[in-house]
Short mmCIF file of C-alpha atoms in Angstrom, two decimals:
data_model
loop_
_atom_site.label_atom_id
_atom_site.label_comp_id
_atom_site.label_asym_id
_atom_site.label_seq_id
_atom_site.Cartn_x
_atom_site.Cartn_y
_atom_site.Cartn_z
CA UNK A 1 107.22 122.21 77.50
CA UNK A 2 105.34 118.97 76.93
CA UNK A 3 102.76 117.98 79.51
CA UNK A 4 102.06 114.59 81.02
CA UNK A 5 101.46 112.06 78.27
CA UNK A 6 99.43 108.93 78.80
CA UNK A 7 99.10 106.15 76.27
CA UNK A 8 96.94 104.70 74.99
CA UNK A 9 93.96 107.04 75.30
CA UNK A 10 91.41 104.26 75.04
CA UNK A 11 91.50 100.52 75.62
CA UNK A 12 88.93 97.78 75.41
CA UNK A 13 89.83 94.48 77.02
CA UNK A 14 87.96 91.34 77.97
CA UNK A 15 87.71 89.88 81.42
CA UNK A 16 90.73 87.87 82.43
CA UNK A 17 93.14 89.69 80.18
CA UNK A 18 95.91 91.93 81.39
CA UNK A 19 96.73 95.50 80.40
CA UNK A 20 99.66 97.88 80.61
CA UNK A 21 99.25 101.64 80.70
CA UNK A 22 102.04 104.14 80.19
CA UNK A 23 102.74 107.59 81.58
CA UNK A 24 105.49 109.99 80.53
CA UNK A 25 105.89 112.79 83.07
CA UNK A 26 106.90 116.36 82.47
CA UNK A 27 110.62 116.59 81.83
CA UNK A 28 112.45 116.97 85.12
CA UNK A 29 109.62 115.60 87.23
CA UNK A 30 110.75 112.63 89.26
CA UNK A 31 107.46 111.62 90.83
CA UNK A 32 104.57 109.85 89.15
CA UNK A 33 101.29 109.03 90.87
CA UNK A 34 98.44 106.95 89.53
CA UNK A 35 94.74 107.37 90.30
CA UNK A 36 91.65 105.48 89.26
CA UNK A 37 88.70 107.75 88.46
CA UNK A 38 85.14 106.45 88.43
CA UNK A 39 81.80 108.31 88.62
CA UNK A 40 80.86 106.70 91.90
CA UNK A 41 84.16 106.80 93.77
CA UNK A 42 85.90 109.84 92.33
CA UNK A 43 89.70 109.62 92.36
CA UNK A 44 91.24 106.78 94.27
CA UNK A 45 94.98 106.57 94.78
CA UNK A 46 96.75 103.58 93.31
CA UNK A 47 100.47 104.18 93.83
CA UNK A 48 103.26 106.72 93.69
CA UNK A 49 106.77 106.32 92.36
CA UNK A 50 109.74 108.56 92.99
CA UNK A 51 113.11 107.92 91.40
CA UNK A 52 112.13 104.35 90.47
CA UNK A 53 110.97 103.49 94.01
CA UNK A 54 107.39 102.92 95.07
CA UNK A 55 106.80 105.30 97.96
CA UNK A 56 103.09 104.85 98.57
CA UNK A 57 100.46 102.31 97.65
CA UNK A 58 96.71 102.55 97.86
CA UNK A 59 94.16 99.93 98.85
CA UNK A 60 93.96 98.04 95.60
CA UNK A 61 94.42 94.30 95.10
CA UNK A 62 97.74 92.86 94.05
CA UNK A 63 96.46 92.59 90.47
CA UNK A 64 97.39 96.26 90.20
CA UNK A 65 101.10 96.89 89.95
CA UNK A 66 103.41 99.50 88.59
CA UNK A 67 106.96 100.51 88.01
CA UNK A 68 109.05 103.51 87.10
CA UNK A 69 112.03 103.60 84.80
CA UNK A 70 115.24 105.58 85.07
CA UNK A 71 113.86 108.23 82.71
CA UNK A 72 110.89 108.67 85.12
CA UNK A 73 108.40 107.15 82.72
CA UNK A 74 105.98 104.90 84.54
CA UNK A 75 103.81 101.96 83.67
CA UNK A 76 100.96 100.37 85.52
CA UNK A 77 99.76 96.86 84.91
CA UNK A 78 96.45 95.25 85.75
CA UNK A 79 96.27 91.49 85.50
CA UNK A 80 93.20 89.26 85.37
CA UNK A 81 90.92 92.13 84.47
CA UNK A 82 87.46 92.38 86.03
CA UNK A 83 84.45 94.34 84.85
CA UNK A 84 84.85 96.64 87.85
CA UNK A 85 88.26 97.74 86.62
CA UNK A 86 86.60 99.82 83.92
CA UNK A 87 87.62 103.38 84.71
CA UNK A 88 89.67 106.36 83.68
CA UNK A 89 93.24 105.90 84.89
CA UNK A 90 95.00 109.17 85.57
CA UNK A 91 98.67 109.79 85.96
CA UNK A 92 100.07 112.86 87.68
CA UNK A 93 103.66 114.01 87.74
CA UNK A 94 105.31 116.40 90.14
CA UNK A 95 108.83 117.70 90.64
CA UNK A 96 109.33 116.58 94.22
CA UNK A 97 106.55 114.11 94.82
CA UNK A 98 105.10 116.08 97.70
CA UNK A 99 101.62 116.30 96.26
CA UNK A 100 101.72 120.05 95.81
CA UNK A 101 102.73 120.38 92.20
CA UNK A 102 100.61 117.74 90.50
CA UNK A 103 100.13 118.00 86.75
CA UNK A 104 97.66 115.46 85.42
CA UNK A 105 97.60 113.66 82.11
CA UNK A 106 94.48 113.18 80.02
CA UNK A 107 94.10 109.64 81.24
CA UNK A 108 93.58 106.23 79.73
CA UNK A 109 89.96 105.11 79.45
CA UNK A 110 89.87 101.36 80.11
CA UNK A 111 86.73 99.41 79.34
CA UNK A 112 86.53 95.79 80.37
CA UNK A 113 83.87 93.71 78.63
CA UNK B 1 92.86 108.16 108.30
CA UNK B 2 92.38 111.24 106.23
CA UNK B 3 89.05 111.68 104.54
CA UNK B 4 87.52 114.32 102.30
CA UNK B 5 83.76 114.62 102.01
CA UNK B 6 81.92 116.52 99.32
CA UNK B 7 78.27 116.12 100.28
CA UNK B 8 76.77 117.23 96.96
CA UNK B 9 77.16 115.10 93.86
CA UNK B 10 75.44 117.71 91.73
CA UNK B 11 74.88 121.41 92.26
CA UNK B 12 72.80 123.44 89.84
CA UNK B 13 72.70 127.23 90.00
CA UNK B 14 71.53 130.00 87.70
CA UNK B 15 73.98 132.26 85.96
CA UNK B 16 74.78 135.22 88.19
CA UNK B 17 73.80 133.43 91.38
CA UNK B 18 76.32 132.75 94.16
CA UNK B 19 78.00 129.37 94.28
CA UNK B 20 79.24 127.41 97.27
CA UNK B 21 80.75 123.95 96.84
CA UNK B 22 81.11 122.24 100.18
CA UNK B 23 84.14 120.31 101.36
CA UNK B 24 84.72 118.82 104.79
CA UNK B 25 87.75 116.89 105.87
CA UNK B 26 88.86 114.69 108.71
CA UNK B 27 92.44 114.93 109.82
CA UNK B 28 93.80 115.68 113.23
CA UNK B 29 96.91 117.54 112.14
CA UNK B 30 97.49 120.57 109.94
CA UNK B 31 96.50 119.67 106.42
CA UNK B 32 96.93 121.45 103.14
CA UNK B 33 93.75 121.73 101.14
CA UNK B 34 93.28 122.12 97.41
CA UNK B 35 90.51 122.47 94.87
CA UNK B 36 90.91 120.81 91.49
CA UNK B 37 88.63 121.34 88.49
CA UNK B 38 87.92 119.21 85.45
CA UNK B 39 86.14 120.94 82.57
CA UNK B 40 84.44 118.87 79.92
CA UNK B 41 86.99 117.00 77.81
CA UNK B 42 89.89 118.64 79.62
CA UNK B 43 92.47 117.46 82.12
CA UNK B 44 92.10 117.69 85.83
CA UNK B 45 93.85 120.86 86.91
CA UNK B 46 94.60 122.72 90.08
CA UNK B 47 92.21 125.58 90.76
CA UNK B 48 93.54 126.89 94.05
CA UNK B 49 95.25 125.96 97.30
CA UNK B 50 94.52 127.30 100.74
CA UNK B 51 98.08 128.36 101.52
CA UNK B 52 98.07 130.75 98.57
CA UNK B 53 95.00 132.62 99.77
CA UNK B 54 94.36 133.63 96.18
CA UNK B 55 91.30 134.11 94.02
CA UNK B 56 91.29 132.20 90.75
CA UNK B 57 88.59 132.82 88.14
CA UNK B 58 86.63 134.58 90.88
CA UNK B 59 86.71 131.55 93.18
CA UNK B 60 87.94 131.69 96.76
CA UNK B 61 88.17 129.12 99.52
CA UNK B 62 88.90 129.60 103.18
CA UNK B 63 90.21 126.89 105.45
CA UNK B 64 88.13 126.71 108.62
CA UNK B 65 89.98 124.46 111.03
CA UNK B 66 87.25 124.69 113.66
CA UNK B 67 84.65 123.32 111.27
CA UNK B 68 87.21 121.26 109.29
CA UNK B 69 85.87 122.76 106.10
CA UNK B 70 87.27 124.23 102.92
CA UNK B 71 84.26 125.41 100.96
CA UNK B 72 84.72 126.88 97.47
CA UNK B 73 82.80 130.07 96.77
CA UNK B 74 82.10 132.43 93.92
CA UNK B 75 79.75 135.41 94.19
CA UNK B 76 78.42 135.28 90.62
CA UNK B 77 78.39 132.00 88.68
CA UNK B 78 79.22 131.96 84.97
CA UNK B 79 78.27 129.33 82.42
CA UNK B 80 81.94 128.51 81.88
CA UNK B 81 82.18 127.48 85.53
CA UNK B 82 80.23 124.32 84.74
CA UNK B 83 82.63 121.48 85.53
CA UNK B 84 83.52 118.75 87.99
CA UNK B 85 85.16 120.05 91.15
CA UNK B 86 87.28 117.98 93.52
CA UNK B 87 88.47 118.92 96.95
CA UNK B 88 91.77 117.33 98.00
CA UNK B 89 93.80 117.03 101.18
CA UNK B 90 97.54 116.66 101.67
CA UNK B 91 99.07 115.65 104.98
CA UNK B 92 102.61 114.68 105.81
CA UNK B 93 104.09 112.22 103.37
CA UNK B 94 100.81 110.61 102.36
CA UNK B 95 99.48 111.00 98.83
CA UNK B 96 96.87 113.53 97.88
CA UNK B 97 93.43 112.36 98.99
CA UNK B 98 90.45 113.46 96.91
CA UNK B 99 86.78 113.78 97.63
CA UNK B 100 84.27 112.16 95.29
CA UNK B 101 83.63 115.40 93.49
CA UNK B 102 80.74 117.77 92.87
CA UNK B 103 79.41 118.49 89.41
CA UNK B 104 78.52 122.15 89.06
CA UNK B 105 75.98 123.03 86.42
CA UNK B 106 75.39 126.72 85.72
CA UNK B 107 72.08 127.33 84.01
CA UNK B 108 71.75 130.25 81.62
#
């Protein structure tokens, strides 16, 4: 079966712009979690959605937001981009959202210039 | 708050030498610990979890609650083990918390 699909794979944006990233989970998985991966900080949790509801949110500014649709696909949005937002954004889906069955996507590499 | 510490950013070993990737955690309850691996140009994937008590690709990890550690070990390193390794902690209903990772480089 298809894995976790993230689009686009690469993005280059300028400061001040906004961006939307997409994640399609494995069929049947109801939970989607987002992480920001950087060389210095590793993986930092952004938010988790389960059945269209945000269940957990990490310590990121309000410029970072997300949502989940009825088909479990999820989007995250970053507004007013800053240089420090450059990172690999990873999405993970799991059947129950309990953190045990994470399957990660390949990520979206965002570069802010 | 839960925290996972991987003290080594980079670990270099020779092929055939033993490997130990260190992971310490802070959590007062009973956590579940995991090791994830990311090979070059591949997705982050689960390597093993402490509740399974299994050996994957020759790697093992034992949860030591007294020392709050979950070190990853392999007796004989192989070149294909070169990758980024992340230790992660799960507790209650909170999301998976990751350490900052250790890059393992196995030298031929």
